[in-house]
Coordinates of C-alpha atoms and ligand atoms in Angstrom, one line a residue:
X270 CA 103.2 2.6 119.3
X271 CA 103.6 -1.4 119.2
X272 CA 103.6 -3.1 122.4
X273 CA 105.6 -6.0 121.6
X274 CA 108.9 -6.6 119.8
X275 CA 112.0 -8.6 119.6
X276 CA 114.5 -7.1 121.5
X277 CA 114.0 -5.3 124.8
X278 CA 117.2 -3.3 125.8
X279 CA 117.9 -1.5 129.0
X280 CA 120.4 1.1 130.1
X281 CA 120.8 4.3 127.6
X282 CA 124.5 4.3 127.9
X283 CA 126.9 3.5 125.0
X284 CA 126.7 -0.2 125.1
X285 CA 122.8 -0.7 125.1
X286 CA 122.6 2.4 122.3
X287 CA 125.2 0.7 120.4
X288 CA 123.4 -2.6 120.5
X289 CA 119.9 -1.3 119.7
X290 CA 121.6 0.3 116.7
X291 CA 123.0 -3.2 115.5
X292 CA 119.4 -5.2 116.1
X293 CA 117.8 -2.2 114.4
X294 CA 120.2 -2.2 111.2
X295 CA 119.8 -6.4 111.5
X296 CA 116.2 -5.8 110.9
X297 CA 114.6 -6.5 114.4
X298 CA 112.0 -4.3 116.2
X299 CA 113.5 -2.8 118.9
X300 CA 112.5 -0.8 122.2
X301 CA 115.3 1.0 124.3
X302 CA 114.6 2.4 127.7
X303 CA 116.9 4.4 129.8
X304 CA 115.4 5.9 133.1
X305 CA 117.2 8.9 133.1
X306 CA 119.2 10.7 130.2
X307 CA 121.0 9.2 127.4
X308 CA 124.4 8.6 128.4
X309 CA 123.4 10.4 131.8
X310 CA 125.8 7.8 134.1
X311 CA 129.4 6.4 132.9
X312 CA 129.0 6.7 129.0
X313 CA 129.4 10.8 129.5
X314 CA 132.1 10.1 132.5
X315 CA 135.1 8.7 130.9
X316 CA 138.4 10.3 129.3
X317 CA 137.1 10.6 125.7
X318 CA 139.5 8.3 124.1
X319 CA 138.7 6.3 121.3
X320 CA 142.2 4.2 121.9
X321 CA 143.5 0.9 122.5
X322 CA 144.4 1.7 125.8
X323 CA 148.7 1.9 125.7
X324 CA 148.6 0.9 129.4
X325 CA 146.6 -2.6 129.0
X326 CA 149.8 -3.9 126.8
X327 CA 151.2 -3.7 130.4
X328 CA 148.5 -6.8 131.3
X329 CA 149.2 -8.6 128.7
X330 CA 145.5 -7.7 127.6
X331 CA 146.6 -7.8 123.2
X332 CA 142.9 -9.1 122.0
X333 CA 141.6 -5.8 124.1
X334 CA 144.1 -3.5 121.9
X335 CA 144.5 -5.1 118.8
X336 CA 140.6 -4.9 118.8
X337 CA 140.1 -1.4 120.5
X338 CA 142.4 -0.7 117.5
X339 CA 140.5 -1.8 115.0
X340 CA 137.7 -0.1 116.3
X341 CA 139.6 3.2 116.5
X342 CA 140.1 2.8 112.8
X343 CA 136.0 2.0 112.3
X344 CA 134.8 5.2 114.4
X345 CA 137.3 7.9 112.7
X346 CA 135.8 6.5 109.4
X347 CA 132.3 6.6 110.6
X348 CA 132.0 9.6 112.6
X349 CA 135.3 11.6 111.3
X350 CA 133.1 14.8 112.1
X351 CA 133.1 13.5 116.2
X352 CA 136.4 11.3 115.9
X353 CA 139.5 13.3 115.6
X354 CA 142.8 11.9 115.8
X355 CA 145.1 13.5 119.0
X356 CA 148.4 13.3 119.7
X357 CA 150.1 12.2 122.4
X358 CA 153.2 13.3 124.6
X359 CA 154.7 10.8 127.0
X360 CA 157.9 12.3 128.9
X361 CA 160.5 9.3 129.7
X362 CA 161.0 9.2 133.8
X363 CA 163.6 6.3 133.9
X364 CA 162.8 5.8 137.4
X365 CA 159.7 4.3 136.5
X366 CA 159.8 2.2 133.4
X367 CA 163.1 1.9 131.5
X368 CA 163.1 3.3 127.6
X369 CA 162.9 -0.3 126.0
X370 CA 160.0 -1.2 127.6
X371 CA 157.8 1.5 126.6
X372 CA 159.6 1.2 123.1
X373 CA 158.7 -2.0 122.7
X374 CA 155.3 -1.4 123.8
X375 CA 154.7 1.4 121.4
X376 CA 156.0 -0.6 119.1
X377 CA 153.3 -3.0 119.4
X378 CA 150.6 -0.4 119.2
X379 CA 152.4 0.9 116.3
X380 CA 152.2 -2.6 114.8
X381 CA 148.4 -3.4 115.5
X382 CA 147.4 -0.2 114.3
X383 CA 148.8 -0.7 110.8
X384 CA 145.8 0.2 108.4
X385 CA 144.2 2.4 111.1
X386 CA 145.4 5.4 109.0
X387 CA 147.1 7.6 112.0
X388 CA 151.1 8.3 112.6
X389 CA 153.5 5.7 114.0
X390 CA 155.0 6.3 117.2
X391 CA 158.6 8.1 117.3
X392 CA 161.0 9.3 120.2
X393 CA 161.7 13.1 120.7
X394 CA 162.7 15.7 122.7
X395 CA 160.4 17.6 125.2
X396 CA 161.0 21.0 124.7
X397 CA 158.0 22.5 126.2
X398 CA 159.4 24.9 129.0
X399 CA 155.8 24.4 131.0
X400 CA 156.9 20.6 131.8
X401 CA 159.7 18.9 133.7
X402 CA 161.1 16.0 132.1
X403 CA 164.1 14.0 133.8
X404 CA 166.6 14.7 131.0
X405 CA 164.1 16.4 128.0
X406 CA 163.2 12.9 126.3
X407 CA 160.2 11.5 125.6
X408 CA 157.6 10.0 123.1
X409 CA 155.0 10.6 120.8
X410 CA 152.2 8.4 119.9
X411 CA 148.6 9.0 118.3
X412 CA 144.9 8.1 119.3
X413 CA 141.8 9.6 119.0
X414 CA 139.6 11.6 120.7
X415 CA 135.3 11.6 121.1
X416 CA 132.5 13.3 122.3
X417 CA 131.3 10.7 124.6
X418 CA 128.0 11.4 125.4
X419 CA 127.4 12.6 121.6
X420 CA 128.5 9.3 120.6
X421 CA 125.9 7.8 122.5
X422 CA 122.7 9.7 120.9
X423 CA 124.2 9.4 117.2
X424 CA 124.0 5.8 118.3
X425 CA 120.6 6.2 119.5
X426 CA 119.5 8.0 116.5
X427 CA 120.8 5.7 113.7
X428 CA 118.8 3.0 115.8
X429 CA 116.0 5.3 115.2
X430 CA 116.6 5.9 111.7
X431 CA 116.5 1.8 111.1
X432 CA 113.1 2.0 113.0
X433 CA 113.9 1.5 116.6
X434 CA 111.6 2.9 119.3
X435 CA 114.1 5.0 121.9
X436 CA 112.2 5.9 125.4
X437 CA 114.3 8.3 128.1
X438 CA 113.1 8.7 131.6
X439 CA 111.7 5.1 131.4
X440 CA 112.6 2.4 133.9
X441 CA 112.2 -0.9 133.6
X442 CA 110.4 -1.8 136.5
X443 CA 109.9 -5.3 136.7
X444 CA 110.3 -8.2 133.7
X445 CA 109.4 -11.8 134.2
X446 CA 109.1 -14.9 131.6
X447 CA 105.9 -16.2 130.4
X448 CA 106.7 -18.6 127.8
X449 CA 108.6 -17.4 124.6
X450 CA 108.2 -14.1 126.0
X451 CA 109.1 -11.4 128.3
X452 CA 106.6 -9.6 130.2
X453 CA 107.9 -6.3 131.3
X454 CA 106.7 -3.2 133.2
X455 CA 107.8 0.2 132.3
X456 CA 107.6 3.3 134.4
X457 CA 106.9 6.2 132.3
X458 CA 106.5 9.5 132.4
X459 CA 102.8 9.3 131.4
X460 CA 102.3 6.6 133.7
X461 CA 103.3 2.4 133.9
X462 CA 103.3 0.8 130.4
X463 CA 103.1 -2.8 129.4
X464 CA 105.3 -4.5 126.5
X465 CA 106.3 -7.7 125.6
X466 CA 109.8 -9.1 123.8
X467 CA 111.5 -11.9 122.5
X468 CA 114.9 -11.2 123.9
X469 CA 116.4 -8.8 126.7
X470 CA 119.3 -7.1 126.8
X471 CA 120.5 -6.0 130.2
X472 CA 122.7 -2.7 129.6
X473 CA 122.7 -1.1 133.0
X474 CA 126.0 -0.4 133.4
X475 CA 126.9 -0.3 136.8
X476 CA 123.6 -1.1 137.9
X477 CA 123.8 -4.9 135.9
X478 CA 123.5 -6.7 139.2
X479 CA 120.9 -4.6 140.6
X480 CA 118.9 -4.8 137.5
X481 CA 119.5 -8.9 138.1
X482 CA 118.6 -9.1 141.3
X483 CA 116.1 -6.5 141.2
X484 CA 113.3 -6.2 138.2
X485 CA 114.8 -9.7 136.6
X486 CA 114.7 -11.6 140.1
X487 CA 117.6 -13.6 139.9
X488 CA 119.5 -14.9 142.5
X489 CA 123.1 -15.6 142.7
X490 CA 126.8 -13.7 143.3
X491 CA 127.7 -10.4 142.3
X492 CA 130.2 -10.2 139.0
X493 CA 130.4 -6.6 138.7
X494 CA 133.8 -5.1 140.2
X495 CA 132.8 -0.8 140.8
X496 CA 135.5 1.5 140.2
X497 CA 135.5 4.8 140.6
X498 CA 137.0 7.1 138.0
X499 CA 137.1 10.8 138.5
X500 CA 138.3 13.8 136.5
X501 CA 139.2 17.8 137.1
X502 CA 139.2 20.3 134.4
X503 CA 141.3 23.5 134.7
X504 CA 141.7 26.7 132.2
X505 CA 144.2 25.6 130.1
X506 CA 147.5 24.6 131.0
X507 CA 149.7 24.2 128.1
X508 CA 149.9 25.1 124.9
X509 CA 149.7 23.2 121.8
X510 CA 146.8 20.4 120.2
X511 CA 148.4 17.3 122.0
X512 CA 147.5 15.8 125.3
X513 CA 149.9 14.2 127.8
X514 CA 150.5 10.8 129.1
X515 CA 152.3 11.4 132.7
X516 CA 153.9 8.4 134.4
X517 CA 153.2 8.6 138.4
X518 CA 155.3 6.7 141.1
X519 CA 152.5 4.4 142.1
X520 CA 152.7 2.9 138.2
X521 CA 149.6 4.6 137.4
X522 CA 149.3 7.0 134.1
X523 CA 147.4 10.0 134.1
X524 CA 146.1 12.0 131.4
X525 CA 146.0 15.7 130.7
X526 CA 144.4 16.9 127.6
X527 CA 143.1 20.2 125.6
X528 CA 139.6 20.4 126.2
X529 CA 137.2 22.1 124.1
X530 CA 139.6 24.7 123.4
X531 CA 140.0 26.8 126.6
X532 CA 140.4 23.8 129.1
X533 CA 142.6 20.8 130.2
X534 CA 141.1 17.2 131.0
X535 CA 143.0 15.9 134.0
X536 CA 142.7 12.2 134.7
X537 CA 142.1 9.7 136.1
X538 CA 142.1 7.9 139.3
X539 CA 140.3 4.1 140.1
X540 CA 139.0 3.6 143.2
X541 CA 136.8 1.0 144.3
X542 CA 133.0 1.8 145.2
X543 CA 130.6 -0.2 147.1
X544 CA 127.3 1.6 144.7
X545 CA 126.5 2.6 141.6
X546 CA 125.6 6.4 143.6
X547 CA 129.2 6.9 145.2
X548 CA 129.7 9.3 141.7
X549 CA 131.4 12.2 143.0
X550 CA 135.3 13.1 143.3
X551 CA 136.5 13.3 146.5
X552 CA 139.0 15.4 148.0
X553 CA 141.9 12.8 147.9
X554 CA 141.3 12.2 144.4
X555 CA 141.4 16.1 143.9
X556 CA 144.7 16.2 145.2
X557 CA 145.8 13.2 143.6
X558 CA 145.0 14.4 139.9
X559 CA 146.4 17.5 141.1
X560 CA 150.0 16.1 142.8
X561 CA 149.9 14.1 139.2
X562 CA 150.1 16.8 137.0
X563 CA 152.2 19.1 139.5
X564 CA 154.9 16.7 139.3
X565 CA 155.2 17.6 135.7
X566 CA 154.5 20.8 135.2
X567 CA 156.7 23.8 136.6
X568 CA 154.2 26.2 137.9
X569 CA 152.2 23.9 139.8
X570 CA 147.9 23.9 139.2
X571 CA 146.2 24.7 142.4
X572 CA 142.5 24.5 144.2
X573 CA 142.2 28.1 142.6
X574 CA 142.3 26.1 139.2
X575 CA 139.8 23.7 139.1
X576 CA 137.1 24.9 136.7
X577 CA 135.0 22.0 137.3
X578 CA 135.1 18.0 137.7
X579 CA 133.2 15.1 136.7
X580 CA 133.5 11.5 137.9
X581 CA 132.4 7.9 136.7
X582 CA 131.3 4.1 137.8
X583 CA 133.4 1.6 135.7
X584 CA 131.5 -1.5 135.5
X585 CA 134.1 -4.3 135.4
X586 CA 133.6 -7.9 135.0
X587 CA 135.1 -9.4 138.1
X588 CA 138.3 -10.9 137.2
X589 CA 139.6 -11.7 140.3
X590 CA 142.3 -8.3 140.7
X591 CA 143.7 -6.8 143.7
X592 CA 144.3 -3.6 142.6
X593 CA 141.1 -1.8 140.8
X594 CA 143.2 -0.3 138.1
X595 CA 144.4 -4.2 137.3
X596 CA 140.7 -5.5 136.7
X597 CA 140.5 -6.6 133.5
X598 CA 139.0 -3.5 130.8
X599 CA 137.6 -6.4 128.5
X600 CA 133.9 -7.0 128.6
X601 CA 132.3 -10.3 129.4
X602 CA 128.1 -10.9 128.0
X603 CA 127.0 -13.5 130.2
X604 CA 123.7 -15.5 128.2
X605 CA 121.1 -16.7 130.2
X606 CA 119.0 -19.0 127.7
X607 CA 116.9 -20.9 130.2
X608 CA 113.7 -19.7 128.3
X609 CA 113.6 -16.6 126.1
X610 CA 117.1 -14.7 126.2
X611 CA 118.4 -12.7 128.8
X612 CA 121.7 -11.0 128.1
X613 CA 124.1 -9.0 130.3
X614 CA 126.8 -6.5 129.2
X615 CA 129.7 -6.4 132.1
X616 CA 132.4 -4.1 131.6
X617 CA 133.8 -2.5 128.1
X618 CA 135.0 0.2 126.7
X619 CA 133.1 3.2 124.7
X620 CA 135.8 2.5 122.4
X621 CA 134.9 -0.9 121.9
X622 CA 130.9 -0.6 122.4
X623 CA 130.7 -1.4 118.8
X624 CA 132.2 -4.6 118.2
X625 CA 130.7 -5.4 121.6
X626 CA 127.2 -4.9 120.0
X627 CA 127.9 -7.1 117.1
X628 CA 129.0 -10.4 119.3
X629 CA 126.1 -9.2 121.5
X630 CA 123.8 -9.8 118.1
X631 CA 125.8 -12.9 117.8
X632 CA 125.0 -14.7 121.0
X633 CA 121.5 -13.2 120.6
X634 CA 121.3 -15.5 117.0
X635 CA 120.1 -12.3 115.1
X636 CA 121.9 -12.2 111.8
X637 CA 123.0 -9.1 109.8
X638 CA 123.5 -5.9 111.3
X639 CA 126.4 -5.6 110.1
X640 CA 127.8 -1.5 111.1
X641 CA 131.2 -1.5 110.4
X642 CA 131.1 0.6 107.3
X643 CA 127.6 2.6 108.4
X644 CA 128.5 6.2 108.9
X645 CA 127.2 7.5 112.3
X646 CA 124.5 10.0 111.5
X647 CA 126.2 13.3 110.2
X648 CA 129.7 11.5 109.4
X649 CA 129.4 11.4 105.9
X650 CA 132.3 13.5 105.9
X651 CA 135.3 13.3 103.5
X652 CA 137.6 15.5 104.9
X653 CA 136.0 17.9 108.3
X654 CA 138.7 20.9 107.5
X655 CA 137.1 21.1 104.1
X656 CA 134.0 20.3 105.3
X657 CA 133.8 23.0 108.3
X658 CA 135.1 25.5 105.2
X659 CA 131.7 24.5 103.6
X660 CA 129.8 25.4 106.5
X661 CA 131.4 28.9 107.3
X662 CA 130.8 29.8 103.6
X663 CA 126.9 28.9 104.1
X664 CA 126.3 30.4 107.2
X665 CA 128.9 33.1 107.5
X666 CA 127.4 34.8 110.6
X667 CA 128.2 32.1 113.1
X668 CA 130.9 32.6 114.7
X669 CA 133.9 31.0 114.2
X670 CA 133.4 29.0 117.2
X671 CA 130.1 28.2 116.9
X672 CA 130.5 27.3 113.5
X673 CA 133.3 24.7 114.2
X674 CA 131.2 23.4 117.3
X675 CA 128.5 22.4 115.5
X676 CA 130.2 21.0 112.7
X677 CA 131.7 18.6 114.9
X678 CA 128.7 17.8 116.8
X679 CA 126.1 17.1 114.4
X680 CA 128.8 17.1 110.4
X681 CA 126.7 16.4 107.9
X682 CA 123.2 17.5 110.3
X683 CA 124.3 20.4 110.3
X684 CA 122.1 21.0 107.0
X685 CA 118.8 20.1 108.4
X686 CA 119.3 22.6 111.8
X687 CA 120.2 25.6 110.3
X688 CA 118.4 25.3 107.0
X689 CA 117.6 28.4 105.7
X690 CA 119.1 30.4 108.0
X691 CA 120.5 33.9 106.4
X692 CA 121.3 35.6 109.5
X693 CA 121.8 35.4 113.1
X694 CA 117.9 36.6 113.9
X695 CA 117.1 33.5 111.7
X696 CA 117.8 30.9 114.4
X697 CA 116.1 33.0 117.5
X698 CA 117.0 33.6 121.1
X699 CA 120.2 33.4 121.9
X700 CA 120.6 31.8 125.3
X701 CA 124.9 32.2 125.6
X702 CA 128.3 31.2 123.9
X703 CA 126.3 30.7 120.5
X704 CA 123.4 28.3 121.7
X705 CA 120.7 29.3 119.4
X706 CA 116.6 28.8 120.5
X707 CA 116.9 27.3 116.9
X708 CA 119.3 24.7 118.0
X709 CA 117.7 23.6 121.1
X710 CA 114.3 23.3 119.8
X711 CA 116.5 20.5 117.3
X712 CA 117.8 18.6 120.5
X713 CA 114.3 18.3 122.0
X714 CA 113.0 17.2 118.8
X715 CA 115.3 14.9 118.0
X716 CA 117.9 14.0 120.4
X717 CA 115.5 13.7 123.2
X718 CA 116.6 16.5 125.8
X719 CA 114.1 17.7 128.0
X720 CA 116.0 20.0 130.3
X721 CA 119.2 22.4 130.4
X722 CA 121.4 19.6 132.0
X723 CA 120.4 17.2 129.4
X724 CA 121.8 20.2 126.2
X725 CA 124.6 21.8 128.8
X726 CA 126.2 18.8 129.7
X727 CA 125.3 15.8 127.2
X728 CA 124.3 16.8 124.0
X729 CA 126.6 20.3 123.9
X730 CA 129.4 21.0 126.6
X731 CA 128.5 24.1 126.9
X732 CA 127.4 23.6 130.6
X733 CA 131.5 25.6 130.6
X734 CA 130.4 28.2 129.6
X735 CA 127.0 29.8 130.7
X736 CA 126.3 31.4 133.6
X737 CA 124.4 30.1 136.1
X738 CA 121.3 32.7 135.2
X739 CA 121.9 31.7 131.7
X740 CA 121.4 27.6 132.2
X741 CA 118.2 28.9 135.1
X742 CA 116.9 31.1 132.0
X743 CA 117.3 28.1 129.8
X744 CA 115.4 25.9 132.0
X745 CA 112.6 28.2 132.4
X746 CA 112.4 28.4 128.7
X747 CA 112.0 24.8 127.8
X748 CA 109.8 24.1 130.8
X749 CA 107.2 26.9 129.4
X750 CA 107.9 25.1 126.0
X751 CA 106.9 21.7 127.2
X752 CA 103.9 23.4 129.0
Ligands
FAD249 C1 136.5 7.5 134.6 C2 136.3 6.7 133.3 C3 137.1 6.9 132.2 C4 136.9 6.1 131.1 N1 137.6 6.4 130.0 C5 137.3 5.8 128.8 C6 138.0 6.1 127.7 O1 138.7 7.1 127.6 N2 137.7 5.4 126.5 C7 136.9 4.4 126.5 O2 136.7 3.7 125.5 N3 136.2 4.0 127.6 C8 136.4 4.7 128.8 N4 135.7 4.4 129.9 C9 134.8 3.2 129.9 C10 133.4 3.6 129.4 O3 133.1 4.9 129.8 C11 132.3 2.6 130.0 O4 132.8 1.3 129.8 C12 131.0 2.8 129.3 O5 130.6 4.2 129.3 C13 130.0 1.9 130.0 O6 128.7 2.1 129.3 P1 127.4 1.4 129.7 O7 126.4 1.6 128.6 O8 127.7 -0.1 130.0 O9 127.0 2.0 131.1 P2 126.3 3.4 131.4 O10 126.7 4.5 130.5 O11 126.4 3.7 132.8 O12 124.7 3.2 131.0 C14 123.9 2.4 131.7 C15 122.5 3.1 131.8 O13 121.5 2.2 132.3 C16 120.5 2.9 132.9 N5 119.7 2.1 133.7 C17 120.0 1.5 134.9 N6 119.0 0.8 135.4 C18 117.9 1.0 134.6 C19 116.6 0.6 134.6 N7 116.0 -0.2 135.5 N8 115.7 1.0 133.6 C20 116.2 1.8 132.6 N9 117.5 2.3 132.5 C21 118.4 1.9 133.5 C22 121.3 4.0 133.6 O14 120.5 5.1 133.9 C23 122.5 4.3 132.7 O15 122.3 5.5 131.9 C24 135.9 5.1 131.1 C25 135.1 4.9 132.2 C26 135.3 5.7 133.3 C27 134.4 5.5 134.5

């Protein structure tokens, strides 16, 4: 274990995985530390879209899109086993913005996605008898759809794999300059630890400024805008593989959208937060997401229906806005050079968190690292139907579910997990809805999990679908494992 190397980064989410990655790949020894879980604050939070974000053409904001775009492209060639491209329905309420206009914007995300390899756009008529449309015509338009918080370990493990060191449940406690180097403290969970590095990379996420003013000591204003964005998920509430984008009176869009398989996604709402710690929906945004979605559908969703919610801490760059959901989605890296580097990531996109990464490399003056065409571990897939038809014909005693779960989460990793398995017994204890001892002995070994939130909620979703005994017996499990 070195003690010194060239680039320090903070913050586990997907902007400081995604940058380790690129130094790694570039060549540069690298140390990442997250104090809690990989992607355990807004990188597992968001909506899951790998998109340009339709909305932003509203703001004028074409470098954002046309580059979201182009990233879209990138990540459903790179990870085509965690990427998959979704549809989109957008019923036409003339009431709140007239047919050319949203024409003419989808026309310009039809025309910036040219190459990207998914559908144009196209008018048509909404014939789904669940939803209420002003006169049964709408749109249809394609994105693409992630795993968020998977997105963020394959990250973390490709930076691996090019020889990064990765550290959860480490806090940077304090760093200070001394010379051509940082000096910084770590809290561990062995105890405090002592490195050294050329360059740091402040990743934080909504705790950027605190980080500042805190462990880096600097002084000076605040330019992180918080915005709260929360989401409910209900059993599912319409049929078919596309998602809908649903207009709402105050201008705001909100999504709903099939969820691993027996659930909708509803959201989101932006509400502006004083801390990093104010994560939790509250009741008005319940009934928001709710009142959103009701207006559409014809047998309204409930309280009764809420399965479960999540909410997230957008960290914008302070643009100046009124209205939160106006800030600016772009991120800003702010370079402080007055000795050795200090760089700061405000705002972005998990969509974009790869080309952020390579201008981050950029104004660090580290050459190479070049990932446009690097497949995200397990994506060296050609085509995932005929790939997941490979993996039912090896191991035929998954489950059909099972089987397509894990070929989506881990594609071409699939190999080294199950191995040799020949039957079910092979892969051990079986701790609910196909989660195999076999599977999480893998995740602690080498996606750094240590506890049941860490596989329920982050590295599998499966946090839906186990009882509350069955996540306790989990816990117990890897807790007398780590003993
Ligand atoms: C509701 C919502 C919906 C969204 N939807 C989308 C979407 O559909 N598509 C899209 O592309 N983007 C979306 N986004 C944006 C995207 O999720 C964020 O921009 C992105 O996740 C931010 O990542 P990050 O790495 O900067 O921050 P984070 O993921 O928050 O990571 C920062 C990490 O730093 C760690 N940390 C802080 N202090 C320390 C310390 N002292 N030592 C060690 N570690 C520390 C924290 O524990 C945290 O894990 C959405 C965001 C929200 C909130």
């Amino acid at each position: 274990m070195s003690d010194s190397f060239d680039l320090l980064v903070v913050g586990g989410g997907i902007n400081g995985s995604a940058i380790a990655r690129a130094a790694a790949v570039a060549g540069r020894s690298v140390l990442l530390v997250e104090r809690g879980d990989l992607a355990g604050a807004t990188s597992s939070a968001s909506t899951k879209l790998i998109h340009g974000g339709l909305r932003y053409l509203e703001y004028y904001e074409f470098k954002l899109v046309r580059e979201a775009l182009r990233e879209r492209a990138i990540m459903l060639r790179t990870a085509p086993h965690l990427v998959r491209p979704l549809e989109f329905r957008l019923p036409h309420r003339p009431s709140m913005r007239p047919w050319p206009i949203v024409r003419l914007g989808l026309w310009l995300y039809d025309l910036f996605s040219i190459g990207g390899g998914l559908p144009r756009s196209r008018g048509l008529r909404i014939d789904d008898d669940r939803f209420r449309t002003a006169h049964g015509r709408g749109f249809s338009y394609w994105d693409a759809w992630v795993d968020d918080a998977r997105l963020v370990v394959l990250n973390a493990r490709d930076a691996e794999a090019a020889g990064a060191e990765i550290r959860t449940r480490t806090a940077l406690v304090s760093a200070r300059r001394e010379g051509e180097l940082w000096q910084a403290r770590l809290a561990t969970p062995r105890g405090e630890r002592q490195v050294t590095a050329r360059m740091l990379v402040n990743a934080a996420g909504p705790w950027v400024d605190e980080l500042l003013h805190g462990p880096l000591g600097f002084g000076g204003r605040s330019h992180v805008r918080l915005v709260r964005g929360s989401h409910i998920v209900v059993r599912r509430a319409f049929d078919g593989d596309h998602g809908w984008l649903l207009q709402q009176p105050d201008g705001r869009i909100v999504f709903a959208i099939p969820y691993l398989d027996d659930f909708t996604l509803i959201g989101t709402t932006d509400v502006a937060v004083a801390a990093p710690e104010e994560s939790r929906i509250s009741s008005e945004e319940t009934d928001y997401l709710l009142d959103a979605v009701n207006l559409y559908l014809r047998a309204p969703l409930t309280l009764a229906d809420i399965v479960g919610d999540y909410a997230g801490i957008r960290p914008l760059f302070d643009d100046g806005a009124d209205k939160p959901s106006a800030i600016t989605r772009d991120y800003r890296l702010e370079l402080d050079a007055d000795g050795p580097k200090l760089l700061s990531v405000f705002g972005g996109k998990i969509t974009t968190a790869r080309h952020l990464a390579s201008v981050a490399l950029d104004k660090l003056g580290i050459r190479g690292g070049d990932t446009r065409k690097r497949p995200l571990p397990g994506g060296d897939v050609a085509d995932f139907a005929d790939f997941l038809a490979g993996v039912r014909r090896r191991w035929p005693f998954l489950d059909p579910a099972t089987a397509t779960r894990m070929a989506r989460a881990y594609g071409t990793g699939i190999a080294a997990l199950l191995d040799d398995a020949a039957s079910i017994d092979d892969l051990g204890r079986d701790f609910g809805a196909g989660l195999s001892a076999r599977e999480v002995d893998y995740l602690v070994r080498h996606e750094w999990a240590t506890c049941a939130d860490d596989i329920l909620w982050r590295r599998t979703k499966l946090g839906y679908r186990l009882s509350a005994e069955q996540a306790a017996s989990l816990e117990a499990w890897l807790q007398e494992r780590q003993a």
